[in-house]
Amino acid sequence: MPSPRSTASTLALGLAAALALSACGGGEEAATSESGVPLVQAGTLVTCTHLPYEPFQFQEGGEIVGFDVDVVDAIAEDLGVEQEIVDTPFETIQSGEDLNAGKCDLAAAGMTINDVREENLDFSDPYFEATQALIAPAGSGYTSLDDLAGLSLGIQAGTTGAEYAQENATEAELVTFEDLGLLLTAVQSGQVDAAINDNSVLYDFAADNDDVEVTAEFETGEAYGIGVKTDNTELLEAVNASLARIQEDGTYDEIYEEWFGTTPTS
């Protein structure tokens, strides 16, 4: 597992109600960044995510850290504000409900860009490539979805992995978990025979737990995007400008290497 990095990002669990009120604030002056980009809270870029999704975002030492956290920290720095993070159900992230309610400015949750989600929110330019993978107890021999016929396969609610399993693991018993932590614990405890999720998070977990292993990948050709409220053009343009900046000046490679132990291949 790559070495975690301390971050100035603030744990802001339970902040949702206060932020929503701030966003609605009748008669109050609208909050903006130093460059005039509208924000839900003055001086802050509020990010919705769903914990844990290590190494993209997870709690460590009382702080939320991870790859996505560092990427959004760079965006916040360009806007001249600090990032705050709200932990919220993934379903209300991908449905656009959190963004529409003013709970947060953007969503960074290891979230694959797809047609269904693009009906609910706008995505930034792609910033991370992913594919689906299978994790199973070490030595199990489960190297394909066909091997799981008649057995149990763990999926995470609302994810593209769950969709892939529903379409391609029709002979397995699908067992749904609310978050990645519960899903992976179920594999270790034998509650399920195997589980499917994005390859990066599964490899990261297997690197620290020799009782499980990633046994297969499925080339789904996915890419992560940062979500913003539909038609929030100013913020979307600012996010894309920051992503382009960190990719050009090497910041993105530094963040990537810190959390994945290597530089990106493309």
Backbone as CSV, one residue per row, in Angstrom:
resi,resn,N_x,N_y,N_z,CA_x,CA_y,CA_z,C_x,C_y,C_z
1,MET,0.843,-1.190,0.000,0.000,0.000,0.000,0.870,1.228,0.000
2,PRO,0.583,2.204,-0.858,1.379,3.405,-0.867,1.283,4.154,0.444
3,SER,2.315,4.942,0.743,2.315,5.677,1.996,1.258,6.753,1.984
4,PRO,0.395,6.783,3.000,-0.618,7.827,3.057,0.020,9.176,3.332
5,ARG,-0.604,10.232,2.868,-0.087,11.568,3.061,-1.060,12.366,3.876
6,SER,-0.543,13.116,4.798,-1.415,13.998,5.557,-1.967,15.058,4.630
7,THR,-3.156,15.530,4.936,-3.769,16.541,4.102,-4.483,17.531,4.978
8,ALA,-4.659,18.724,4.471,-5.350,19.762,5.216,-6.857,19.615,5.102
9,SER,-7.285,18.659,4.282,-8.725,18.482,4.101,-9.397,18.183,5.432
10,THR,-10.552,18.711,5.619,-11.221,18.642,6.908,-12.339,17.634,6.904
11,LEU,-12.377,16.802,7.935,-13.495,15.891,8.115,-14.728,16.705,8.445
12,ALA,-15.766,16.554,7.640,-16.946,17.387,7.834,-18.196,16.552,7.846
13,LEU,-18.137,15.391,8.505,-19.293,14.528,8.579,-20.417,15.275,9.265
14,GLY,-21.621,15.090,8.782,-22.758,15.722,9.403,-22.932,17.164,9.046
15,LEU,-22.209,17.647,8.054,-22.261,19.059,7.692,-23.387,19.381,6.752
16,ALA,-24.056,18.353,6.239,-24.977,18.538,5.128,-26.060,19.565,5.407
17,ALA,-26.703,19.458,6.550,-27.827,20.343,6.821,-27.383,21.794,6.851
18,ALA,-26.277,22.062,7.511,-25.795,23.431,7.606,-25.449,23.985,6.238
19,LEU,-24.854,23.151,5.403,-24.478,23.607,4.070,-25.697,23.903,3.226
20,ALA,-26.716,23.044,3.345,-27.919,23.270,2.559,-28.551,24.601,2.930
21,LEU,-28.588,24.910,4.238,-29.147,26.174,4.674,-28.329,27.333,4.142
22,SER,-26.994,27.192,4.169,-26.132,28.240,3.673,-26.382,28.503,2.205
23,ALA,-26.606,27.399,1.428,-26.816,27.531,-0.009,-28.109,28.249,-0.301
24,CYS,-29.139,27.995,0.538,-30.442,28.600,0.293,-30.490,30.033,0.774
25,GLY,-29.698,30.373,1.795,-29.585,31.637,2.461,-30.268,32.821,1.835
26,GLY,-31.545,32.958,1.950,-32.274,34.041,1.331,-31.721,35.395,1.695
27,GLY,-31.432,36.190,0.681,-30.982,37.533,0.913,-29.499,37.651,1.186
28,GLU,-28.797,36.545,1.414,-27.375,36.616,1.691,-26.589,36.710,0.385
29,GLU,-25.421,37.350,0.464,-24.575,37.474,-0.714,-24.069,36.101,-1.127
30,ALA,-24.103,35.808,-2.419,-23.682,34.499,-2.903,-22.203,34.290,-2.642
31,ALA,-21.843,33.035,-2.241,-20.447,32.702,-2.007,-19.768,32.411,-3.333
32,THR,-18.525,32.837,-3.452,-17.755,32.566,-4.656,-16.308,32.293,-4.274
33,SER,-15.546,31.748,-5.246,-14.109,31.630,-5.073,-13.467,32.988,-5.358
34,GLU,-12.140,33.071,-5.192,-11.438,34.320,-5.475,-11.612,34.735,-6.933
35,SER,-11.791,33.750,-7.821,-11.955,34.047,-9.246,-13.419,34.223,-9.643
36,GLY,-14.335,34.175,-8.667,-15.739,34.420,-8.960,-16.567,33.199,-9.263
37,VAL,-15.990,31.991,-9.095,-16.755,30.763,-9.329,-17.747,30.567,-8.179
38,PRO,-19.034,30.385,-8.470,-20.027,30.213,-7.394,-19.746,28.959,-6.555
39,LEU,-19.878,29.104,-5.236,-19.674,27.998,-4.305,-20.830,27.961,-3.320
40,VAL,-21.041,26.821,-2.686,-22.141,26.721,-1.728,-21.777,27.331,-0.386
41,GLN,-20.481,27.525,-0.134,-20.047,28.070,1.152,-18.812,28.931,0.921
42,ALA,-18.804,30.129,1.444,-17.697,31.060,1.228,-16.372,30.466,1.689
43,GLY,-15.352,30.613,0.863,-14.005,30.196,1.237,-13.766,28.711,1.225
44,THR,-14.727,27.936,0.712,-14.628,26.476,0.812,-15.122,25.806,-0.465
45,LEU,-14.407,24.783,-0.882,-14.882,23.907,-1.944,-15.370,22.630,-1.273
46,VAL,-16.668,22.425,-1.249,-17.245,21.287,-0.529,-17.380,20.098,-1.481
47,THR,-16.806,18.985,-1.073,-16.787,17.770,-1.890,-17.659,16.699,-1.260
48,CYS,-18.561,16.126,-2.025,-19.309,14.954,-1.586,-18.565,13.689,-1.992
49,THR,-18.460,12.757,-1.072,-17.867,11.465,-1.375,-18.545,10.416,-0.511
50,HIS,-18.208,9.153,-0.746,-18.771,8.061,0.048,-17.626,7.214,0.573
51,LEU,-17.490,7.166,1.884,-16.382,6.469,2.526,-16.789,5.066,2.951
52,PRO,-15.843,4.125,3.019,-14.458,4.266,2.560,-14.326,3.783,1.125
53,TYR,-13.369,4.359,0.383,-13.052,3.856,-0.941,-11.539,4.011,-1.142
54,GLU,-10.821,3.281,-0.330,-9.364,3.353,-0.316,-8.762,2.760,-1.597
55,PRO,-7.797,3.425,-2.228,-7.039,4.583,-1.747,-7.556,5.926,-2.266
56,PHE,-8.787,5.999,-2.746,-9.276,7.261,-3.310,-9.741,8.219,-2.228
57,GLN,-10.465,7.700,-1.224,-10.837,8.514,-0.076,-11.198,7.593,1.076
58,PHE,-10.546,7.840,2.211,-10.794,7.022,3.393,-10.279,7.790,4.613
59,GLN,-10.714,7.362,5.799,-10.315,8.037,7.024,-9.044,7.415,7.586
60,GLU,-8.160,8.303,8.009,-6.920,7.853,8.636,-6.470,8.928,9.625
61,GLY,-6.290,8.547,10.875,-5.845,9.498,11.889,-6.774,10.690,12.054
62,GLY,-8.069,10.463,11.899,-9.027,11.547,12.089,-9.201,12.445,10.889
63,GLU,-8.515,12.144,9.793,-8.642,12.942,8.574,-9.096,12.056,7.423
64,ILE,-9.660,12.678,6.419,-9.971,11.970,5.188,-8.824,12.213,4.215
65,VAL,-8.237,11.134,3.732,-7.076,11.224,2.842,-7.331,10.351,1.623
66,GLY,-6.466,10.493,0.607,-6.563,9.628,-0.550,-6.269,10.340,-1.855
67,PHE,-6.273,9.578,-2.926,-5.950,10.100,-4.252,-6.927,11.197,-4.668
68,ASP,-8.224,10.905,-4.583,-9.211,11.921,-4.968,-9.107,13.164,-4.089
69,VAL,-8.815,12.953,-2.826,-8.687,14.085,-1.903,-7.578,15.020,-2.376
70,ASP,-6.437,14.430,-2.761,-5.318,15.263,-3.205,-5.615,15.961,-4.533
71,VAL,-6.308,15.261,-5.433,-6.664,15.894,-6.714,-7.569,17.097,-6.466
72,VAL,-8.558,16.927,-5.600,-9.484,18.046,-5.348,-8.808,19.137,-4.521
73,ASP,-7.848,18.770,-3.680,-7.071,19.799,-2.980,-6.396,20.723,-3.989
74,ALA,-5.890,20.138,-5.088,-5.224,20.948,-6.117,-6.231,21.870,-6.804
75,ILE,-7.439,21.369,-7.029,-8.490,22.207,-7.632,-8.859,23.342,-6.686
76,ALA,-9.003,23.013,-5.414,-9.339,24.034,-4.418,-8.253,25.096,-4.329
77,GLU,-7.008,24.651,-4.413,-5.889,25.607,-4.359,-5.967,26.591,-5.523
78,ASP,-6.294,26.084,-6.715,-6.421,26.973,-7.874,-7.566,27.965,-7.696
79,LEU,-8.589,27.556,-6.956,-9.735,28.445,-6.710,-9.488,29.392,-5.544
80,GLY,-8.382,29.165,-4.829,-8.068,30.025,-3.691,-8.901,29.749,-2.465
81,VAL,-9.350,28.484,-2.313,-10.175,28.104,-1.165,-9.653,26.798,-0.571
82,GLU,-10.252,26.375,0.541,-9.918,25.107,1.162,-10.998,24.076,0.850
83,GLN,-10.598,22.813,0.806,-11.570,21.744,0.569,-12.165,21.244,1.889
84,GLU,-13.468,21.026,1.904,-14.121,20.285,2.975,-14.825,19.089,2.350
85,ILE,-14.911,18.003,3.106,-15.454,16.764,2.556,-16.679,16.325,3.342
86,VAL,-17.721,15.969,2.630,-18.949,15.465,3.234,-19.111,13.997,2.846
87,ASP,-19.252,13.131,3.834,-19.513,11.712,3.589,-21.015,11.523,3.425
88,THR,-21.423,10.985,2.304,-22.843,10.889,1.983,-23.086,9.611,1.188
89,PRO,-24.297,9.070,1.203,-24.543,7.828,0.456,-24.196,7.975,-1.031
90,PHE,-23.625,6.925,-1.600,-23.235,6.997,-3.011,-24.446,7.202,-3.916
91,GLU,-25.581,6.664,-3.517,-26.772,6.793,-4.352,-27.165,8.248,-4.548
92,THR,-27.062,9.066,-3.473,-27.448,10.471,-3.613,-26.372,11.294,-4.305
93,ILE,-25.172,10.719,-4.430,-24.136,11.362,-5.249,-24.438,11.137,-6.720
94,GLN,-24.578,9.865,-7.105,-24.735,9.561,-8.523,-26.093,9.993,-9.080
95,SER,-27.081,10.179,-8.212,-28.388,10.655,-8.669,-28.401,12.167,-8.885
96,GLY,-27.346,12.853,-8.410,-27.297,14.315,-8.493,-28.052,15.001,-7.383
97,GLU,-28.680,14.225,-6.488,-29.493,14.797,-5.420,-28.687,15.704,-4.502
98,ASP,-27.487,15.279,-4.118,-26.667,16.091,-3.217,-26.270,17.412,-3.859
99,LEU,-25.883,17.360,-5.129,-25.479,18.584,-5.832,-26.667,19.518,-6.002
100,ASN,-27.808,18.988,-6.368,-28.995,19.823,-6.577,-29.484,20.458,-5.276
101,ALA,-29.248,19.774,-4.145,-29.686,20.288,-2.848,-28.698,21.286,-2.253
102,GLY,-27.563,21.504,-2.933,-26.565,22.423,-2.393,-25.772,21.852,-1.248
103,LYS,-25.746,20.526,-1.139,-24.952,19.904,-0.083,-23.458,20.053,-0.360
104,CYS,-23.103,20.103,-1.624,-21.691,20.199,-1.986,-21.556,20.847,-3.362
105,ASP,-20.310,21.280,-3.660,-20.024,21.887,-4.964,-19.740,20.829,-6.018
106,LEU,-19.077,19.779,-5.621,-18.698,18.734,-6.571,-18.679,17.383,-5.881
107,ALA,-18.600,16.351,-6.691,-18.542,14.989,-6.182,-17.297,14.302,-6.721
108,ALA,-16.462,13.819,-5.814,-15.273,13.059,-6.193,-15.326,11.764,-5.398
109,ALA,-15.696,10.688,-6.073,-15.988,9.450,-5.353,-15.553,8.227,-6.158
110,GLY,-14.416,8.350,-6.877,-14.024,7.235,-7.721,-15.172,6.840,-8.629
111,MET,-15.787,7.842,-9.239,-17.068,7.630,-9.936,-16.873,7.545,-11.447
112,THR,-17.278,6.422,-12.007,-17.177,6.211,-13.448,-18.179,7.089,-14.209
113,ILE,-17.714,7.679,-15.275,-18.594,8.440,-16.165,-19.426,7.443,-16.979
114,ASN,-20.745,7.573,-16.893,-21.590,6.745,-17.765,-22.854,7.513,-18.149
115,ASP,-23.593,6.966,-19.100,-24.744,7.687,-19.658,-25.816,7.959,-18.617
116,VAL,-26.067,6.992,-17.741,-27.117,7.160,-16.737,-26.777,8.304,-15.795
117,ARG,-25.561,8.325,-15.302,-25.163,9.390,-14.369,-25.109,10.747,-15.073
118,GLU,-24.759,10.750,-16.352,-24.699,12.033,-17.075,-26.082,12.652,-17.270
119,GLU,-27.125,11.878,-17.021,-28.471,12.457,-17.032,-28.745,13.234,-15.741
120,ASN,-27.944,12.960,-14.698,-28.191,13.557,-13.382,-27.226,14.679,-13.014
121,LEU,-26.053,14.690,-13.627,-25.023,15.673,-13.286,-24.074,15.813,-14.460
122,ASP,-23.207,16.821,-14.386,-22.193,17.007,-15.429,-20.853,16.472,-14.919
123,PHE,-20.085,15.860,-15.816,-18.786,15.311,-15.444,-17.649,16.153,-15.999
124,SER,-16.576,16.181,-15.240,-15.330,16.779,-15.715,-14.734,15.904,-16.810
125,ASP,-13.631,16.370,-17.355,-12.841,15.512,-18.231,-12.380,14.291,-17.432
126,PRO,-12.209,13.139,-18.075,-11.755,11.938,-17.351,-10.404,12.195,-16.683
127,TYR,-10.242,11.663,-15.465,-8.973,11.858,-14.756,-8.359,10.557,-14.259
128,PHE,-9.057,9.400,-14.457,-8.494,8.140,-13.974,-9.139,6.990,-14.737
129,GLU,-8.316,6.026,-15.197,-8.827,4.868,-15.917,-9.049,3.710,-14.946
130,ALA,-10.125,2.950,-15.202,-10.446,1.821,-14.315,-11.090,0.704,-15.117
131,THR,-11.129,-0.465,-14.513,-11.857,-1.590,-15.071,-12.347,-2.438,-13.900
132,GLN,-13.218,-3.368,-14.157,-13.729,-4.214,-13.084,-12.790,-5.398,-12.834
133,ALA,-12.811,-5.900,-11.593,-11.949,-7.027,-11.233,-12.648,-7.891,-10.197
134,LEU,-12.107,-9.082,-10.016,-12.662,-10.066,-9.086,-11.668,-10.303,-7.962
135,ILE,-12.144,-10.279,-6.729,-11.298,-10.587,-5.572,-11.907,-11.786,-4.850
136,ALA,-11.028,-12.686,-4.423,-11.488,-13.932,-3.801,-10.468,-14.367,-2.752
137,PRO,-10.846,-15.282,-1.866,-9.862,-15.802,-0.910,-8.667,-16.401,-1.634
138,ALA,-7.478,-16.195,-1.100,-6.269,-16.727,-1.720,-6.383,-18.240,-1.896
139,GLY,-6.052,-18.704,-3.111,-6.083,-20.129,-3.387,-7.441,-20.690,-3.713
140,SER,-8.447,-19.827,-3.827,-9.804,-20.313,-4.088,-9.951,-20.891,-5.486
141,GLY,-9.170,-20.372,-6.433,-9.265,-20.845,-7.805,-10.395,-20.224,-8.607
142,TYR,-11.068,-19.228,-8.040,-12.161,-18.556,-8.769,-11.548,-17.495,-9.691
143,THR,-11.383,-17.826,-10.951,-10.726,-16.906,-11.875,-11.668,-16.363,-12.936
144,SER,-12.930,-16.689,-12.867,-13.917,-16.162,-13.818,-15.274,-16.128,-13.140
145,LEU,-16.196,-15.396,-13.733,-17.556,-15.363,-13.184,-18.239,-16.715,-13.350
146,ASP,-17.849,-17.474,-14.362,-18.418,-18.814,-14.542,-18.081,-19.726,-13.365
147,ASP,-16.912,-19.508,-12.765,-16.515,-20.329,-11.615,-17.425,-20.117,-10.414
148,LEU,-18.190,-19.012,-10.434,-19.038,-18.672,-9.288,-20.483,-19.121,-9.462
149,ALA,-20.764,-19.911,-10.491,-22.122,-20.430,-10.672,-22.546,-21.219,-9.438
150,GLY,-23.678,-20.831,-8.865,-24.170,-21.493,-7.665,-23.530,-21.001,-6.382
151,LEU,-22.573,-20.058,-6.502,-21.895,-19.505,-5.322,-22.306,-18.041,-5.142
152,SER,-21.813,-17.410,-4.081,-22.215,-16.027,-3.784,-21.149,-15.043,-4.255
153,LEU,-21.603,-13.928,-4.833,-20.717,-12.884,-5.342,-21.136,-11.558,-4.720
154,GLY,-20.218,-10.899,-4.008,-20.514,-9.621,-3.381,-20.415,-8.476,-4.380
155,ILE,-21.350,-7.539,-4.273,-21.354,-6.340,-5.104,-21.605,-5.136,-4.208
156,GLN,-21.148,-3.948,-4.655,-21.398,-2.716,-3.915,-22.563,-1.979,-4.546
157,ALA,-23.514,-1.555,-3.743,-24.732,-0.923,-4.245,-24.437,0.299,-5.105
158,GLY,-25.115,0.382,-6.245,-25.051,1.567,-7.084,-23.825,1.700,-7.947
159,THR,-22.971,0.677,-7.978,-21.708,0.791,-8.709,-21.790,0.133,-10.082
160,THR,-20.810,0.481,-10.922,-20.737,-0.158,-12.233,-20.351,-1.625,-12.093
161,GLY,-19.673,-1.974,-11.012,-19.375,-3.381,-10.758,-20.642,-4.173,-10.516
162,ALA,-21.571,-3.586,-9.791,-22.852,-4.251,-9.555,-23.596,-4.441,-10.878
163,GLU,-23.576,-3.427,-11.726,-24.238,-3.547,-13.023,-23.584,-4.644,-13.869
164,TYR,-22.252,-4.691,-13.838,-21.544,-5.700,-14.635,-21.888,-7.107,-14.137
165,ALA,-21.949,-7.273,-12.823,-22.280,-8.584,-12.265,-23.708,-8.988,-12.613
166,GLN,-24.615,-8.040,-12.552,-26.015,-8.359,-12.881,-26.168,-8.808,-14.333
167,GLU,-25.303,-8.290,-15.202,-25.389,-8.652,-16.612,-24.580,-9.896,-16.961
168,ASN,-23.525,-10.165,-16.186,-22.581,-11.198,-16.607,-22.374,-12.342,-15.611
169,ALA,-22.914,-12.218,-14.414,-22.766,-13.296,-13.421,-24.151,-13.823,-13.068
170,THR,-24.883,-14.191,-14.090,-26.289,-14.556,-13.912,-26.472,-15.874,-13.161
171,GLU,-25.429,-16.684,-13.059,-25.537,-17.967,-12.358,-25.100,-17.868,-10.904
172,ALA,-24.614,-16.691,-10.504,-24.166,-16.513,-9.116,-25.258,-15.857,-8.281
173,GLU,-25.194,-16.070,-6.976,-26.099,-15.368,-6.053,-25.454,-14.035,-5.693
174,LEU,-26.068,-12.936,-6.103,-25.491,-11.618,-5.842,-25.909,-11.127,-4.452
175,VAL,-24.922,-10.681,-3.687,-25.157,-10.171,-2.330,-24.673,-8.718,-2.299
176,THR,-25.581,-7.794,-1.974,-25.269,-6.366,-2.059,-24.794,-5.808,-0.721
177,PHE,-23.729,-4.968,-0.788,-23.190,-4.297,0.391,-23.204,-2.784,0.152
178,GLU,-23.355,-2.036,1.240,-23.507,-0.589,1.134,-22.209,0.110,0.757
179,ASP,-21.080,-0.425,1.230,-19.818,0.247,0.918,-18.706,-0.772,0.700
180,LEU,-17.569,-0.251,0.252,-16.443,-1.122,-0.097,-15.904,-1.866,1.115
181,GLY,-15.837,-1.201,2.277,-15.300,-1.843,3.467,-16.083,-3.086,3.851
182,LEU,-17.394,-2.974,3.833,-18.246,-4.123,4.163,-18.093,-5.230,3.126
183,LEU,-17.952,-4.834,1.874,-17.796,-5.811,0.791,-16.525,-6.639,0.976
184,LEU,-15.427,-5.976,1.257,-14.150,-6.676,1.366,-14.081,-7.519,2.639
185,THR,-14.668,-7.021,3.703,-14.726,-7.812,4.936,-15.516,-9.091,4.721
186,ALA,-16.552,-9.021,3.901,-17.369,-10.199,3.618,-16.578,-11.273,2.885
187,VAL,-15.666,-10.844,2.019,-14.818,-11.823,1.324,-13.870,-12.484,2.313
188,GLN,-13.277,-11.681,3.173,-12.325,-12.237,4.148,-12.992,-13.182,5.147
189,SER,-14.208,-12.855,5.538,-14.895,-13.656,6.561,-15.599,-14.880,5.992
190,GLY,-15.665,-14.964,4.643,-16.360,-16.082,4.029,-17.852,-15.869,3.882
191,GLN,-18.310,-14.647,4.170,-19.741,-14.361,3.998,-20.143,-14.481,2.534
192,VAL,-19.217,-14.129,1.642,-19.420,-14.354,0.204,-18.194,-15.079,-0.338
193,ASP,-18.356,-15.736,-1.481,-17.246,-16.499,-2.057,-16.258,-15.613,-2.799
194,ALA,-16.729,-14.475,-3.317,-15.863,-13.543,-4.044,-16.611,-12.226,-4.148
195,ALA,-15.942,-11.206,-4.707,-16.594,-9.905,-4.866,-16.028,-9.213,-6.099
196,ILE,-16.824,-8.287,-6.633,-16.402,-7.534,-7.812,-16.415,-6.052,-7.470
197,ASN,-15.417,-5.327,-7.986,-15.351,-3.880,-7.819,-14.250,-3.362,-8.751
198,ASP,-13.979,-2.065,-8.668,-12.947,-1.482,-9.519,-11.575,-2.064,-9.176
199,ASN,-10.752,-2.253,-10.214,-9.482,-2.950,-10.029,-8.541,-2.250,-9.047
200,SER,-8.469,-0.927,-9.077,-7.484,-0.225,-8.235,-7.747,-0.435,-6.753
201,VAL,-8.999,-0.366,-6.330,-9.287,-0.523,-4.902,-9.073,-1.973,-4.461
202,LEU,-9.326,-2.919,-5.360,-9.124,-4.327,-4.998,-7.631,-4.662,-4.912
203,TYR,-6.848,-4.169,-5.858,-5.396,-4.410,-5.776,-4.805,-3.759,-4.530
204,ASP,-5.281,-2.589,-4.199,-4.790,-1.895,-3.010,-5.082,-2.713,-1.755
205,PHE,-6.283,-3.269,-1.655,-6.651,-4.069,-0.487,-5.854,-5.373,-0.447
206,ALA,-5.713,-6.040,-1.589,-4.992,-7.316,-1.622,-3.516,-7.144,-1.262
207,ALA,-2.964,-5.976,-1.569,-1.554,-5.736,-1.261,-1.292,-5.757,0.242
208,ASP,-2.314,-5.448,1.027,-2.160,-5.415,2.485,-2.799,-6.602,3.185
209,ASN,-3.405,-7.498,2.416,-4.129,-8.628,3.021,-3.841,-9.888,2.205
210,ASP,-2.900,-10.710,2.676,-2.480,-11.862,1.886,-3.461,-13.032,1.928
211,ASP,-4.572,-12.863,2.653,-5.589,-13.917,2.650,-6.573,-13.772,1.493
212,VAL,-6.414,-12.719,0.690,-7.243,-12.536,-0.498,-6.347,-12.212,-1.684
213,GLU,-6.896,-12.365,-2.898,-6.131,-12.038,-4.098,-7.072,-11.620,-5.222
214,VAL,-6.570,-10.767,-6.100,-7.322,-10.387,-7.296,-7.073,-11.462,-8.343
215,THR,-8.137,-12.111,-8.785,-7.983,-13.297,-9.626,-8.381,-13.075,-11.079
216,ALA,-9.021,-11.957,-11.388,-9.428,-11.708,-12.780,-9.732,-10.234,-12.973
217,GLU,-9.555,-9.750,-14.207,-9.994,-8.409,-14.582,-10.926,-8.535,-15.781
218,PHE,-11.851,-7.618,-15.865,-12.825,-7.595,-16.964,-12.706,-6.242,-17.662
219,GLU,-12.316,-6.234,-18.901,-11.989,-4.983,-19.589,-13.244,-4.178,-19.899
220,THR,-13.634,-3.362,-18.924,-14.831,-2.540,-19.085,-14.523,-1.131,-19.589
221,GLY,-13.234,-0.766,-19.616,-12.832,0.505,-20.208,-13.465,1.728,-19.576
222,GLU,-13.466,1.794,-18.246,-14.113,2.908,-17.555,-13.141,4.060,-17.295
223,ALA,-13.712,5.237,-17.037,-12.913,6.411,-16.668,-13.665,7.191,-15.601
224,TYR,-12.934,7.647,-14.591,-13.544,8.431,-13.513,-13.655,9.901,-13.926
225,GLY,-14.728,10.522,-13.449,-14.893,11.956,-13.632,-15.343,12.601,-12.335
226,ILE,-15.086,13.885,-12.205,-15.576,14.654,-11.054,-16.922,15.253,-11.432
227,GLY,-17.928,15.048,-10.597,-19.272,15.505,-10.908,-19.555,16.902,-10.375
228,VAL,-20.252,17.707,-11.159,-20.752,19.011,-10.706,-22.225,19.108,-11.083
229,LYS,-22.914,20.025,-10.454,-24.335,20.206,-10.737,-24.535,20.534,-12.209
230,THR,-25.569,19.965,-12.794,-25.860,20.205,-14.213,-25.929,21.706,-14.495
231,ASP,-25.241,22.100,-15.565,-25.189,23.483,-16.045,-24.392,24.420,-15.144
232,ASN,-23.637,23.881,-14.181,-22.723,24.726,-13.405,-21.441,24.892,-14.219
233,THR,-21.565,25.643,-15.301,-20.490,25.740,-16.289,-19.219,26.358,-15.715
234,GLU,-19.373,27.368,-14.883,-18.189,28.049,-14.348,-17.329,27.106,-13.514
235,LEU,-17.969,26.331,-12.648,-17.194,25.405,-11.821,-16.622,24.280,-12.679
236,LEU,-17.412,23.778,-13.621,-16.927,22.687,-14.471,-15.687,23.126,-15.254
237,GLU,-15.718,24.333,-15.792,-14.558,24.834,-16.533,-13.346,24.996,-15.610
238,ALA,-13.593,25.432,-14.381,-12.488,25.590,-13.424,-11.886,24.232,-13.058
239,VAL,-12.749,23.227,-12.868,-12.258,21.884,-12.540,-11.418,21.340,-13.695
240,ASN,-11.927,21.482,-14.911,-11.178,20.974,-16.069,-9.851,21.713,-16.252
241,ALA,-9.849,22.998,-15.986,-8.603,23.764,-16.099,-7.575,23.280,-15.082
242,SER,-8.029,22.974,-13.875,-7.107,22.478,-12.849,-6.594,21.085,-13.196
243,LEU,-7.495,20.213,-13.687,-7.052,18.869,-14.086,-5.996,18.962,-15.188
244,ALA,-6.217,19.851,-16.146,-5.235,20.028,-17.231,-3.921,20.564,-16.671
245,ARG,-4.027,21.489,-15.729,-2.814,22.081,-15.142,-1.981,21.042,-14.408
246,ILE,-2.629,20.215,-13.563,-1.843,19.255,-12.773,-1.300,18.128,-13.641
247,GLN,-1.955,17.851,-14.766,-1.422,16.838,-15.677,-0.236,17.376,-16.465
248,GLU,-0.247,18.669,-16.736,0.840,19.266,-17.506,2.069,19.548,-16.653
249,ASP,1.862,19.951,-15.397,3.031,20.348,-14.597,3.592,19.222,-13.733
250,GLY,3.039,18.017,-13.853,3.582,16.864,-13.136,2.940,16.602,-11.785
251,THR,2.073,17.511,-11.336,1.426,17.306,-10.036,0.605,16.028,-10.024
252,TYR,-0.118,15.772,-11.107,-0.959,14.565,-11.173,-0.098,13.314,-11.020
253,ASP,1.058,13.261,-11.700,1.930,12.090,-11.613,2.438,11.893,-10.186
254,GLU,2.739,13.006,-9.518,3.218,12.911,-8.131,2.129,12.344,-7.219
255,ILE,0.914,12.830,-7.390,-0.199,12.321,-6.572,-0.426,10.841,-6.867
256,TYR,-0.418,10.492,-8.141,-0.656,9.108,-8.564,0.408,8.174,-7.951
257,GLU,1.654,8.571,-8.047,2.732,7.723,-7.542,2.642,7.577,-6.023
258,GLU,2.215,8.621,-5.353,2.097,8.546,-3.902,1.085,7.497,-3.472
259,TRP,-0.021,7.393,-4.201,-1.090,6.485,-3.763,-1.064,5.136,-4.442
260,PHE,-0.402,5.039,-5.611,-0.392,3.756,-6.319,1.014,3.197,-6.505
261,GLY,2.019,3.932,-6.065,3.377,3.409,-6.073,4.038,3.376,-7.422
262,THR,3.387,3.943,-8.439,3.960,3.985,-9.780,3.363,5.170,-10.510
263,THR,3.981,5.545,-11.618,3.412,6.623,-12.407,2.348,6.063,-13.342
264,PRO,1.402,6.880,-13.755,0.346,6.368,-14.659,0.940,5.920,-15.984
265,THR,0.305,4.939,-16.595,0.805,4.374,-17.857,0.322,5.132,-19.073
266,SER,-0.673,6.008,-18.892,-1.150,6.775,-20.054,-1.549,8.167,-19.614
